[in-house]
Amino acid sequence: MGKFPENFLWGGAVAANQCEGAYLEDGKGLSVQDVLPRGIRGERTKEPTKDNMKLVGIDFYHRYEEDIRLFAEMGFKVFRTSIAWSRIFPKGDEEVPNEAGLVFYDRLFDECRKYGMEPLVTISHYETPLYLAEHYNGWTNRKLIAFYERYVRVIFERYKGKVKYWLTFNEINSILHAPFMSGGIGTPKEELTEQALYQAVHHELVASALAVKIGHGIMPEAKIGCMILSMPTYPLTPSPDDVIQVMEDEHKNYFFGDVHARGKYPGYMKRYFREHGIEIAMEPGDEEILKNTVDFVSFSYYMSCCGSADESGEKGNGNLLGGVSNPTLQASDWGWQIDPKGLRYVLNMFWDRWQKPLFIVENGLGAADKLVEDGSGSFTVEDDYRIQYLHDHLVQVGEALLDGVEVMGYTSWGCIDVVSASTAELKKRYGYIYVDRNDDGTGTLNRYKKKSFYWYKDVIASNGECLQ
Ligand code: BGP
């Protein structure tokens, strides 16, 4: 009995800034990532510094043909990556795009299509051009909507025959937690008011809905989705106070999906704005634009956490959002609590709420892999822990499918090792393919297939039937 639908989109995901490198090549401008050598937890630098692993990444910019070939060997139906905005508009506010940047993505998408692989393209994945951060204070400024609009028109027109699946903003709700990386907002976090932050959110939501509208006009066949960082929060205790606290915490994230899927601001958010003295400046027409709802909802899922009305609870580590640690779960080496059943839960919650097809576009285990000889003169990684993690999560996707949830596909995160987003290190690896590059800058950049490479190949070939 097949749980996974026949046309299920199996694949993997990366983002331009974490893999391409070539940070100044062919006219690319700087992005916010180029001045974040330690990820979100570290300080930003004035200029790019040599220790910033993203400047070289895994050199995907020059090696994409080899990498796409390896993805094809695993049987990928879809490959998620982002367009680096600053390759197309180096500063962000120019009138004319950079042709060399456009050519690169022509070649990349052609290469995917050569193997029958659909590109799934994130339009903005933590890669706001640095100039827009420094001269406009990022998304706090309404002008960003027009710059983004120009950018999406250019890429939609250019790639309309090549790209069918689009995501407007990576983990759009993360702007609340990482305003510089996510929203290009230069104001230090401690000084940033909620008023300015939610105004920036409004601008992104309008820009996202506008992209859906424009995209459908240019590409009637296109499927355009939003992308949300999901981290289900469970009440730490059965106390109604904890339950209500969790509901309010969850609202902060549901808000983004609610606007994208329902086309208007939800009542609980209006209440929050009212009670916190926040007044969103809306221009005539904004509410009309927001009615352009998405075709599907995509999300990342790595972990869950707990919420408590008691603020003294110990906070665990987590993917940008963090909550109270769950005493029943184990954590990865980076402190992210592993919870496969949470994925079934999220899929059901989102489906019940929005009734839109869902796409899991990130999931995976960051681990410090060890390269070993494979007995034939080459190298591999015995990453049984990763296989276990992915297996357990996919079993829960199967359960959600049995629950009747509509799931379009699954792209595991970092299908080839990339530089991590939160800590900007290469040591935290997610891939089926090992890249020989270390955080001290050493390494040949050679690629090696891990044990999970062959495992995932079987999963795809059997359309999930080999998962027990
Ligand atoms: C998400 C981001 C990705 C990615 C992933 C894993 O928040 O969308 O870009 O990197 O998390 O996080 P990390 O790389 O910090 O382990």
CSV table of C-alpha atoms and ligand atoms in Angstrom, one decimal:
chain,number,residue,atom,x,y,z
A,1,MET,CA,0.0,0.0,0.0
A,2,GLY,CA,1.6,3.3,-1.1
A,3,LYS,CA,1.4,6.0,1.5
A,4,PHE,CA,3.4,8.6,-0.6
A,5,PRO,CA,1.5,9.9,-3.6
A,6,GLU,CA,3.0,9.0,-7.0
A,7,ASN,CA,4.1,12.5,-7.9
A,8,PHE,CA,5.6,13.2,-4.5
A,9,LEU,CA,8.5,15.7,-4.9
A,10,TRP,CA,11.5,14.1,-3.2
A,11,GLY,CA,14.7,16.1,-3.1
A,12,GLY,CA,17.0,18.3,-1.1
A,13,ALA,CA,17.6,21.9,-0.2
A,14,VAL,CA,20.3,24.5,0.1
A,15,ALA,CA,20.6,28.3,0.0
A,16,ALA,CA,22.8,30.3,-2.2
A,17,ASN,CA,24.7,32.1,0.6
A,18,GLN,CA,25.5,28.8,2.4
A,19,CYS,CA,26.9,27.0,-0.6
A,20,GLU,CA,27.8,29.2,-3.6
A,21,GLY,CA,30.8,31.1,-2.4
A,22,ALA,CA,32.2,33.3,-5.2
A,23,TYR,CA,30.9,36.2,-3.1
A,24,LEU,CA,32.2,38.9,-5.4
A,25,GLU,CA,32.2,37.1,-8.7
A,26,ASP,CA,30.5,38.2,-11.9
A,27,GLY,CA,29.3,41.5,-10.4
A,28,LYS,CA,27.7,40.1,-7.2
A,29,GLY,CA,27.2,42.7,-4.5
A,30,LEU,CA,27.6,42.0,-0.8
A,31,SER,CA,24.7,40.6,1.2
A,32,VAL,CA,24.0,40.6,4.9
A,33,GLN,CA,25.6,37.2,5.1
A,34,ASP,CA,29.0,38.5,4.0
A,35,VAL,CA,29.3,40.4,7.2
A,36,LEU,CA,28.1,37.7,9.6
A,37,PRO,CA,31.1,35.4,10.0
A,38,ARG,CA,29.6,33.8,13.1
A,39,GLY,CA,26.0,33.6,12.0
A,40,ILE,CA,23.3,35.1,14.1
A,41,ARG,CA,25.0,34.5,17.4
A,42,GLY,CA,28.0,36.5,16.5
A,43,GLU,CA,28.8,40.2,15.8
A,44,ARG,CA,28.5,41.6,12.4
A,45,THR,CA,31.7,42.9,10.8
A,46,LYS,CA,32.2,46.2,8.9
A,47,GLU,CA,33.6,44.4,5.9
A,48,PRO,CA,33.8,40.7,4.9
A,49,THR,CA,36.5,39.0,6.8
A,50,LYS,CA,38.7,36.0,5.8
A,51,ASP,CA,37.2,33.7,8.5
A,52,ASN,CA,33.7,34.0,7.0
A,53,MET,CA,33.2,30.5,5.7
A,54,LYS,CA,30.3,31.7,3.4
A,55,LEU,CA,32.6,33.7,1.2
A,56,VAL,CA,33.9,30.4,-0.3
A,57,GLY,CA,31.0,28.2,0.9
A,58,ILE,CA,31.4,24.8,-0.8
A,59,ASP,CA,32.3,26.5,-4.1
A,60,PHE,CA,28.9,25.4,-5.5
A,61,TYR,CA,29.1,28.4,-7.9
A,62,HIS,CA,31.9,26.6,-9.8
A,63,ARG,CA,31.0,23.0,-9.0
A,64,TYR,CA,27.3,22.9,-9.4
A,65,GLU,CA,27.4,20.5,-12.4
A,66,GLU,CA,29.1,17.8,-10.3
A,67,ASP,CA,26.7,18.4,-7.4
A,68,ILE,CA,23.5,18.3,-9.5
A,69,ARG,CA,24.8,15.1,-11.1
A,70,LEU,CA,25.1,13.6,-7.7
A,71,PHE,CA,21.6,14.7,-6.7
A,72,ALA,CA,20.3,13.2,-10.0
A,73,GLU,CA,22.1,9.9,-9.0
A,74,MET,CA,20.1,9.9,-5.8
A,75,GLY,CA,17.0,10.4,-7.9
A,76,PHE,CA,16.0,13.9,-6.8
A,77,LYS,CA,12.7,15.1,-8.4
A,78,VAL,CA,13.2,18.6,-7.0
A,79,PHE,CA,16.2,20.7,-5.9
A,80,ARG,CA,15.6,23.7,-3.6
A,81,THR,CA,18.0,26.6,-3.7
A,82,SER,CA,17.8,30.3,-3.6
A,83,ILE,CA,18.7,33.1,-5.9
A,84,ALA,CA,21.2,35.4,-4.3
A,85,TRP,CA,19.4,38.7,-4.6
A,86,SER,CA,22.7,40.6,-4.7
A,87,ARG,CA,23.8,38.7,-7.8
A,88,ILE,CA,20.8,40.1,-9.7
A,89,PHE,CA,20.7,43.5,-8.1
A,90,PRO,CA,24.1,44.0,-6.4
A,91,LYS,CA,23.0,46.9,-4.3
A,92,GLY,CA,19.3,46.2,-4.4
A,93,ASP,CA,18.0,49.6,-5.6
A,94,GLU,CA,19.3,49.6,-9.2
A,95,GLU,CA,17.0,49.9,-12.2
A,96,VAL,CA,18.8,47.4,-14.3
A,97,PRO,CA,19.8,43.8,-13.3
A,98,ASN,CA,23.2,42.3,-13.5
A,99,GLU,CA,23.2,40.1,-16.6
A,100,ALA,CA,26.1,37.9,-15.4
A,101,GLY,CA,24.1,36.9,-12.3
A,102,LEU,CA,21.1,36.0,-14.3
A,103,VAL,CA,23.2,33.9,-16.6
A,104,PHE,CA,24.5,31.8,-13.7
A,105,TYR,CA,21.0,30.8,-12.7
A,106,ASP,CA,20.0,30.1,-16.3
A,107,ARG,CA,22.8,27.6,-16.3
A,108,LEU,CA,22.0,26.2,-12.9
A,109,PHE,CA,18.3,25.7,-13.7
A,110,ASP,CA,19.1,24.2,-17.1
A,111,GLU,CA,21.4,21.7,-15.4
A,112,CYS,CA,18.5,20.7,-13.1
A,113,ARG,CA,16.1,20.3,-16.0
A,114,LYS,CA,18.6,18.2,-17.9
A,115,TYR,CA,18.0,15.5,-15.3
A,116,GLY,CA,14.2,16.1,-15.0
A,117,MET,CA,14.7,17.8,-11.7
A,118,GLU,CA,12.3,20.7,-10.8
A,119,PRO,CA,14.1,23.7,-9.3
A,120,LEU,CA,12.3,25.0,-6.2
A,121,VAL,CA,13.5,28.6,-5.8
A,122,THR,CA,13.6,30.7,-2.6
A,123,ILE,CA,13.5,34.3,-3.7
A,124,SER,CA,15.0,35.7,-0.5
A,125,HIS,CA,16.8,33.3,1.9
A,126,TYR,CA,18.5,35.5,4.5
A,127,GLU,CA,20.4,37.3,1.6
A,128,THR,CA,19.1,40.9,1.6
A,129,PRO,CA,21.7,43.0,-0.3
A,130,LEU,CA,23.9,44.7,2.3
A,131,TYR,CA,23.4,48.1,0.7
A,132,LEU,CA,19.7,47.9,1.4
A,133,ALA,CA,20.4,47.1,5.1
A,134,GLU,CA,22.9,50.0,5.4
A,135,HIS,CA,21.1,52.7,3.4
A,136,TYR,CA,17.4,51.8,4.0
A,137,ASN,CA,17.5,49.9,7.2
A,138,GLY,CA,16.2,46.8,5.4
A,139,TRP,CA,12.5,45.9,5.6
A,140,THR,CA,11.6,48.6,8.1
A,141,ASN,CA,11.6,50.8,5.0
A,142,ARG,CA,8.6,50.6,2.7
A,143,LYS,CA,10.8,51.2,-0.3
A,144,LEU,CA,12.0,47.6,0.0
A,145,ILE,CA,8.6,46.5,-1.4
A,146,ALA,CA,9.3,48.2,-4.7
A,147,PHE,CA,12.9,46.9,-4.9
A,148,TYR,CA,11.7,43.4,-4.2
A,149,GLU,CA,8.9,43.8,-6.8
A,150,ARG,CA,11.4,44.8,-9.4
A,151,TYR,CA,13.6,41.8,-8.5
A,152,VAL,CA,10.8,39.3,-8.7
A,153,ARG,CA,9.5,40.7,-12.0
A,154,VAL,CA,13.0,40.2,-13.4
A,155,ILE,CA,13.4,36.6,-12.2
A,156,PHE,CA,9.9,35.6,-13.0
A,157,GLU,CA,10.2,36.9,-16.6
A,158,ARG,CA,13.6,35.3,-17.0
A,159,TYR,CA,13.0,31.9,-15.6
A,160,LYS,CA,9.3,31.4,-16.3
A,161,GLY,CA,9.9,28.4,-18.6
A,162,LYS,CA,12.4,26.8,-16.2
A,163,VAL,CA,11.1,27.3,-12.6
A,164,LYS,CA,7.6,26.3,-11.6
A,165,TYR,CA,7.9,26.3,-7.8
A,166,TRP,CA,8.7,29.4,-5.9
A,167,LEU,CA,9.0,30.5,-2.2
A,168,THR,CA,8.8,34.2,-1.4
A,169,PHE,CA,10.8,34.5,1.9
A,170,ASN,CA,12.7,31.8,3.8
A,171,GLU,CA,11.3,31.3,7.3
A,172,ILE,CA,9.5,34.6,7.2
A,173,ASN,CA,8.6,34.5,10.9
A,174,SER,CA,12.3,34.5,11.8
A,175,ILE,CA,12.5,38.3,11.3
A,176,LEU,CA,11.1,38.5,14.9
A,177,HIS,CA,14.2,36.8,16.2
A,178,ALA,CA,16.9,37.6,13.8
A,179,PRO,CA,16.0,41.0,12.4
A,180,PHE,CA,19.3,41.7,10.6
A,181,MET,CA,19.9,38.3,9.0
A,182,SER,CA,16.2,37.8,8.2
A,183,GLY,CA,15.1,41.3,7.4
A,184,GLY,CA,18.3,43.3,6.7
A,185,ILE,CA,17.4,45.5,9.7
A,186,GLY,CA,20.5,47.3,10.8
A,187,THR,CA,19.1,48.7,14.1
A,188,PRO,CA,20.7,46.7,16.9
A,189,LYS,CA,18.1,44.2,18.3
A,190,GLU,CA,18.1,45.9,21.8
A,191,GLU,CA,17.1,49.2,20.2
A,192,LEU,CA,14.6,47.9,17.7
A,193,THR,CA,11.0,48.7,18.8
A,194,GLU,CA,8.2,46.3,18.2
A,195,GLN,CA,6.5,49.1,16.2
A,196,ALA,CA,9.4,49.1,13.7
A,197,LEU,CA,9.7,45.4,13.7
A,198,TYR,CA,6.0,44.7,12.9
A,199,GLN,CA,6.1,47.5,10.3
A,200,ALA,CA,8.9,45.6,8.6
A,201,VAL,CA,6.8,42.4,8.9
A,202,HIS,CA,3.9,44.2,7.2
A,203,HIS,CA,6.2,45.3,4.3
A,204,GLU,CA,7.4,41.7,3.8
A,205,LEU,CA,3.8,40.3,3.9
A,206,VAL,CA,2.7,42.8,1.3
A,207,ALA,CA,5.8,42.1,-0.8
A,208,SER,CA,5.1,38.4,-0.5
A,209,ALA,CA,1.5,38.7,-1.6
A,210,LEU,CA,2.5,41.0,-4.4
A,211,ALA,CA,5.0,38.3,-5.6
A,212,VAL,CA,2.1,35.8,-5.7
A,213,LYS,CA,0.0,38.2,-7.7
A,214,ILE,CA,2.8,39.1,-10.2
A,215,GLY,CA,4.0,35.5,-10.4
A,216,HIS,CA,0.5,34.2,-11.4
A,217,GLY,CA,0.2,36.9,-14.0
A,218,ILE,CA,3.6,36.1,-15.6
A,219,MET,CA,3.5,32.3,-15.1
A,220,PRO,CA,-0.1,30.9,-14.9
A,221,GLU,CA,1.3,27.4,-14.2
A,222,ALA,CA,3.5,28.5,-11.3
A,223,LYS,CA,3.0,27.4,-7.7
A,224,ILE,CA,4.1,30.1,-5.3
A,225,GLY,CA,4.3,29.4,-1.6
A,226,CYS,CA,5.3,31.0,1.7
A,227,MET,CA,7.9,29.5,4.0
A,228,ILE,CA,7.6,29.3,7.7
A,229,LEU,CA,10.0,28.2,10.5
A,230,SER,CA,7.9,25.7,12.3
A,231,MET,CA,8.7,24.6,15.9
A,232,PRO,CA,5.7,23.3,17.6
A,233,THR,CA,5.4,24.3,21.2
A,234,TYR,CA,3.9,21.9,23.7
A,235,PRO,CA,2.6,23.1,27.1
A,236,LEU,CA,5.2,22.1,29.7
A,237,THR,CA,2.5,21.2,32.2
A,238,PRO,CA,-1.3,20.6,31.9
A,239,SER,CA,-1.9,23.9,33.7
A,240,PRO,CA,-4.3,26.1,31.7
A,241,ASP,CA,-1.9,29.0,32.2
A,242,ASP,CA,0.7,27.1,30.3
A,243,VAL,CA,-1.8,26.2,27.6
A,244,ILE,CA,-2.8,29.8,27.1
A,245,GLN,CA,0.8,30.9,27.1
A,246,VAL,CA,1.6,28.4,24.4
A,247,MET,CA,-1.4,29.5,22.4
A,248,GLU,CA,-0.2,33.1,22.5
A,249,ASP,CA,3.4,32.0,21.6
A,250,GLU,CA,2.1,29.9,18.7
A,251,HIS,CA,0.0,32.8,17.5
A,252,LYS,CA,3.2,34.8,16.8
A,253,ASN,CA,4.1,32.1,14.3
A,254,TYR,CA,0.7,31.2,13.0
A,255,PHE,CA,0.2,34.9,12.2
A,256,PHE,CA,2.5,34.6,9.2
A,257,GLY,CA,0.8,31.6,7.8
A,258,ASP,CA,-2.6,33.0,8.5
A,259,VAL,CA,-2.0,36.1,6.5
A,260,HIS,CA,-0.5,34.1,3.6
A,261,ALA,CA,-3.2,31.5,3.6
A,262,ARG,CA,-6.2,33.5,4.6
A,263,GLY,CA,-5.3,36.9,3.0
A,264,LYS,CA,-5.9,39.1,6.1
A,265,TYR,CA,-4.6,40.0,9.5
A,266,PRO,CA,-6.0,37.7,12.2
A,267,GLY,CA,-8.0,39.1,15.2
A,268,TYR,CA,-5.5,37.9,17.8
A,269,MET,CA,-2.7,40.0,16.1
A,270,LYS,CA,-4.9,43.1,15.9
A,271,ARG,CA,-5.4,42.7,19.7
A,272,TYR,CA,-1.7,42.3,20.3
A,273,PHE,CA,-1.0,45.5,18.3
A,274,ARG,CA,-3.7,47.4,20.1
A,275,GLU,CA,-2.5,46.3,23.5
A,276,HIS,CA,1.1,47.0,22.8
A,277,GLY,CA,0.6,50.4,21.2
A,278,ILE,CA,1.6,49.2,17.7
A,279,GLU,CA,0.1,50.9,14.8
A,280,ILE,CA,0.8,49.4,11.4
A,281,ALA,CA,1.0,52.1,8.7
A,282,MET,CA,-1.0,50.6,5.8
A,283,GLU,CA,-1.3,52.3,2.4
A,284,PRO,CA,-4.5,52.2,0.4
A,285,GLY,CA,-4.4,48.9,-1.5
A,286,ASP,CA,-2.4,46.9,1.0
A,287,GLU,CA,-5.4,45.0,2.3
A,288,GLU,CA,-6.4,44.2,-1.3
A,289,ILE,CA,-2.9,42.9,-2.1
A,290,LEU,CA,-2.8,40.7,0.9
A,291,LYS,CA,-5.8,38.8,-0.5
A,292,ASN,CA,-3.5,37.2,-3.0
A,293,THR,CA,-3.1,34.0,-1.0
A,294,VAL,CA,-0.4,31.4,-1.6
A,295,ASP,CA,-0.8,28.2,-3.6
A,296,PHE,CA,0.9,26.1,-0.8
A,297,VAL,CA,2.5,26.5,2.6
A,298,SER,CA,6.1,25.3,3.0
A,299,PHE,CA,8.0,25.0,6.2
A,300,SER,CA,11.2,23.9,7.9
A,301,TYR,CA,11.0,21.4,10.7
A,302,TYR,CA,13.9,20.4,12.9
A,303,MET,CA,12.6,20.3,16.5
A,304,SER,CA,9.9,21.1,18.9
A,305,CYS,CA,10.0,22.8,22.3
A,306,CYS,CA,7.9,23.5,25.4
A,307,GLY,CA,6.2,26.7,26.6
A,308,SER,CA,5.5,27.7,30.1
A,309,ALA,CA,3.7,30.6,31.8
A,310,ASP,CA,6.5,30.5,34.4
A,311,GLU,CA,9.3,32.6,32.9
A,312,SER,CA,12.0,31.1,35.2
A,313,GLY,CA,12.0,27.9,33.2
A,314,GLU,CA,15.3,26.9,31.6
A,315,LYS,CA,15.5,27.8,27.9
A,316,GLY,CA,16.9,25.2,25.5
A,317,ASN,CA,18.9,25.8,22.4
A,318,GLY,CA,17.0,25.9,19.2
A,319,ASN,CA,16.6,27.0,15.6
A,320,LEU,CA,16.3,30.7,16.0
A,321,LEU,CA,13.1,30.5,18.1
A,322,GLY,CA,13.8,28.8,21.4
A,323,GLY,CA,11.6,27.5,24.1
A,324,VAL,CA,11.8,25.6,27.3
A,325,SER,CA,13.5,22.2,27.0
A,326,ASN,CA,11.2,19.1,26.8
A,327,PRO,CA,12.2,16.6,29.5
A,328,THR,CA,11.1,13.7,27.4
A,329,LEU,CA,13.3,14.3,24.4
A,330,GLN,CA,16.9,13.9,23.4
A,331,ALA,CA,18.9,16.6,21.7
A,332,SER,CA,21.4,16.8,18.8
A,333,ASP,CA,25.0,17.8,19.5
A,334,TRP,CA,23.9,21.3,18.9
A,335,GLY,CA,21.1,21.1,21.5
A,336,TRP,CA,18.2,20.8,19.0
A,337,GLN,CA,15.6,18.5,20.5
A,338,ILE,CA,14.7,15.6,18.2
A,339,ASP,CA,11.0,14.9,17.9
A,340,PRO,CA,9.9,13.0,14.8
A,341,LYS,CA,6.2,12.9,16.0
A,342,GLY,CA,6.3,16.7,16.1
A,343,LEU,CA,6.4,16.6,12.3
A,344,ARG,CA,3.2,14.6,12.1
A,345,TYR,CA,1.7,17.0,14.6
A,346,VAL,CA,2.8,20.1,12.6
A,347,LEU,CA,1.5,18.7,9.3
A,348,ASN,CA,-1.9,18.0,10.9
A,349,MET,CA,-2.1,21.4,12.6
A,350,PHE,CA,-1.2,23.3,9.4
A,351,TRP,CA,-3.5,21.3,7.2
A,352,ASP,CA,-6.4,21.6,9.6
A,353,ARG,CA,-5.8,25.4,9.8
A,354,TRP,CA,-5.1,26.3,6.2
A,355,GLN,CA,-6.3,23.5,4.0
A,356,LYS,CA,-3.5,24.3,1.6
A,357,PRO,CA,-1.0,21.7,0.2
A,358,LEU,CA,2.0,21.5,2.5
A,359,PHE,CA,5.7,21.2,1.4
A,360,ILE,CA,8.4,20.2,3.9
A,361,VAL,CA,11.3,22.1,2.5
A,362,GLU,CA,13.8,21.7,5.4
A,363,ASN,CA,14.4,18.9,7.9
A,364,GLY,CA,17.6,17.1,8.9
A,365,LEU,CA,20.2,16.5,11.5
A,366,GLY,CA,23.3,18.7,11.9
A,367,ALA,CA,26.2,16.5,13.1
A,368,ALA,CA,30.0,16.5,13.2
A,369,ASP,CA,30.7,13.7,10.6
A,370,LYS,CA,33.9,11.7,10.4
A,371,LEU,CA,35.4,10.9,7.0
A,372,VAL,CA,36.7,7.3,6.9
A,373,GLU,CA,38.2,5.1,4.2
A,374,ASP,CA,35.6,3.1,2.4
A,375,GLY,CA,37.8,0.1,1.5
A,376,SER,CA,38.1,0.9,-2.2
A,377,GLY,CA,40.6,3.7,-1.9
A,378,SER,CA,37.9,6.4,-1.5
A,379,PHE,CA,36.2,7.9,1.5
A,380,THR,CA,32.8,7.9,3.1
A,381,VAL,CA,30.9,8.7,6.3
A,382,GLU,CA,29.1,6.1,8.3
A,383,ASP,CA,26.2,8.4,9.2
A,384,ASP,CA,23.7,5.9,10.7
A,385,TYR,CA,22.6,8.6,13.2
A,386,ARG,CA,21.5,10.8,10.2
A,387,ILE,CA,19.7,7.9,8.5
A,388,GLN,CA,17.9,7.2,11.8
A,389,TYR,CA,16.8,10.8,12.2
A,390,LEU,CA,15.5,11.1,8.6
A,391,HIS,CA,13.9,7.7,8.6
A,392,ASP,CA,12.0,8.5,11.8
A,393,HIS,CA,10.8,11.8,10.4
A,394,LEU,CA,9.7,10.3,7.1
A,395,VAL,CA,7.7,7.6,8.9
A,396,GLN,CA,5.8,10.4,10.5
A,397,VAL,CA,5.2,12.1,7.2
A,398,GLY,CA,3.7,8.7,6.1
A,399,GLU,CA,1.5,8.9,9.2
A,400,ALA,CA,0.3,12.4,8.3
A,401,LEU,CA,-0.5,11.2,4.8
A,402,LEU,CA,-2.6,8.5,6.3
A,403,ASP,CA,-4.3,11.2,8.4
A,404,GLY,CA,-5.3,12.7,5.1
A,405,VAL,CA,-2.9,15.6,5.0
A,406,GLU,CA,-1.9,16.8,1.6
A,407,VAL,CA,1.9,16.8,1.3
A,408,MET,CA,3.5,17.9,-1.9
A,409,GLY,CA,7.1,16.9,-1.2
A,410,TYR,CA,10.1,16.7,1.1
A,411,THR,CA,13.4,18.4,0.6
A,412,SER,CA,15.8,17.6,3.4
A,413,TRP,CA,18.1,20.4,4.5
A,414,GLY,CA,21.7,20.6,3.3
A,415,CYS,CA,21.5,17.7,0.9
A,416,ILE,CA,25.2,18.4,0.4
A,417,ASP,CA,27.2,19.8,3.3
A,418,VAL,CA,26.9,23.6,3.5
A,419,VAL,CA,27.9,26.3,5.9
A,420,SER,CA,25.4,26.5,8.8
A,421,ALA,CA,23.1,29.5,9.1
A,422,SER,CA,22.9,30.0,12.8
A,423,THR,CA,26.6,29.4,13.6
A,424,ALA,CA,28.3,29.8,10.2
A,425,GLU,CA,30.4,26.6,10.6
A,426,LEU,CA,31.0,23.7,8.3
A,427,LYS,CA,31.5,21.3,11.1
A,428,LYS,CA,27.7,21.1,11.5
A,429,ARG,CA,26.9,18.9,8.5
A,430,TYR,CA,23.6,17.8,7.2
A,431,GLY,CA,24.4,16.3,3.8
A,432,TYR,CA,24.2,13.0,2.0
A,433,ILE,CA,27.4,14.2,0.3
A,434,TYR,CA,30.4,15.1,2.4
A,435,VAL,CA,32.4,18.2,1.3
A,436,ASP,CA,36.1,18.2,2.3
A,437,ARG,CA,36.3,21.7,3.8
A,438,ASN,CA,37.0,22.6,7.4
A,439,ASP,CA,36.3,25.6,9.5
A,440,ASP,CA,40.0,26.6,9.4
A,441,GLY,CA,39.7,27.0,5.7
A,442,THR,CA,41.6,23.8,4.8
A,443,GLY,CA,40.3,21.0,2.6
A,444,THR,CA,40.3,19.9,-1.0
A,445,LEU,CA,36.5,20.7,-1.6
A,446,ASN,CA,36.2,17.2,-2.9
A,447,ARG,CA,32.8,15.5,-2.6
A,448,TYR,CA,32.3,12.0,-1.0
A,449,LYS,CA,29.1,10.0,-0.8
A,450,LYS,CA,28.0,9.2,2.7
A,451,LYS,CA,26.1,6.0,3.7
A,452,SER,CA,22.9,8.1,3.8
A,453,PHE,CA,23.4,8.9,0.1
A,454,TYR,CA,22.6,5.3,-0.8
A,455,TRP,CA,19.8,5.1,1.8
A,456,TYR,CA,18.1,8.2,0.4
A,457,LYS,CA,18.5,6.8,-3.1
A,458,ASP,CA,16.5,3.7,-2.0
A,459,VAL,CA,13.9,5.8,-0.3
A,460,ILE,CA,13.2,7.8,-3.5
A,461,ALA,CA,13.4,4.8,-5.8
A,462,SER,CA,10.8,3.0,-3.7
A,463,ASN,CA,8.7,6.1,-3.2
A,464,GLY,CA,9.0,5.7,0.5
A,465,GLU,CA,8.0,2.1,0.5
A,466,CYS,CA,11.3,1.0,2.1
A,467,LEU,CA,10.6,3.0,5.2
A,468,GLN,CA,9.3,0.7,7.9
B,1,BGP,C1,17.1,27.2,8.9
B,1,BGP,C2,17.6,27.9,7.7
B,1,BGP,C3,18.6,27.3,6.9
B,1,BGP,C4,19.4,26.3,7.6
B,1,BGP,C5,18.8,25.5,8.7
B,1,BGP,C6,19.7,24.8,9.6
B,1,BGP,O1,16.8,28.1,9.9
B,1,BGP,O2,16.5,28.2,6.8
B,1,BGP,O3,19.3,28.2,6.1
B,1,BGP,O4,20.8,26.5,7.7
B,1,BGP,O5,17.9,26.3,9.5
B,1,BGP,O6,20.2,25.6,10.5
B,1,BGP,P1,21.8,25.6,10.9
B,1,BGP,O7,22.5,25.8,9.5
B,1,BGP,O8,22.0,26.8,11.7
B,1,BGP,O9,22.1,24.3,11.5
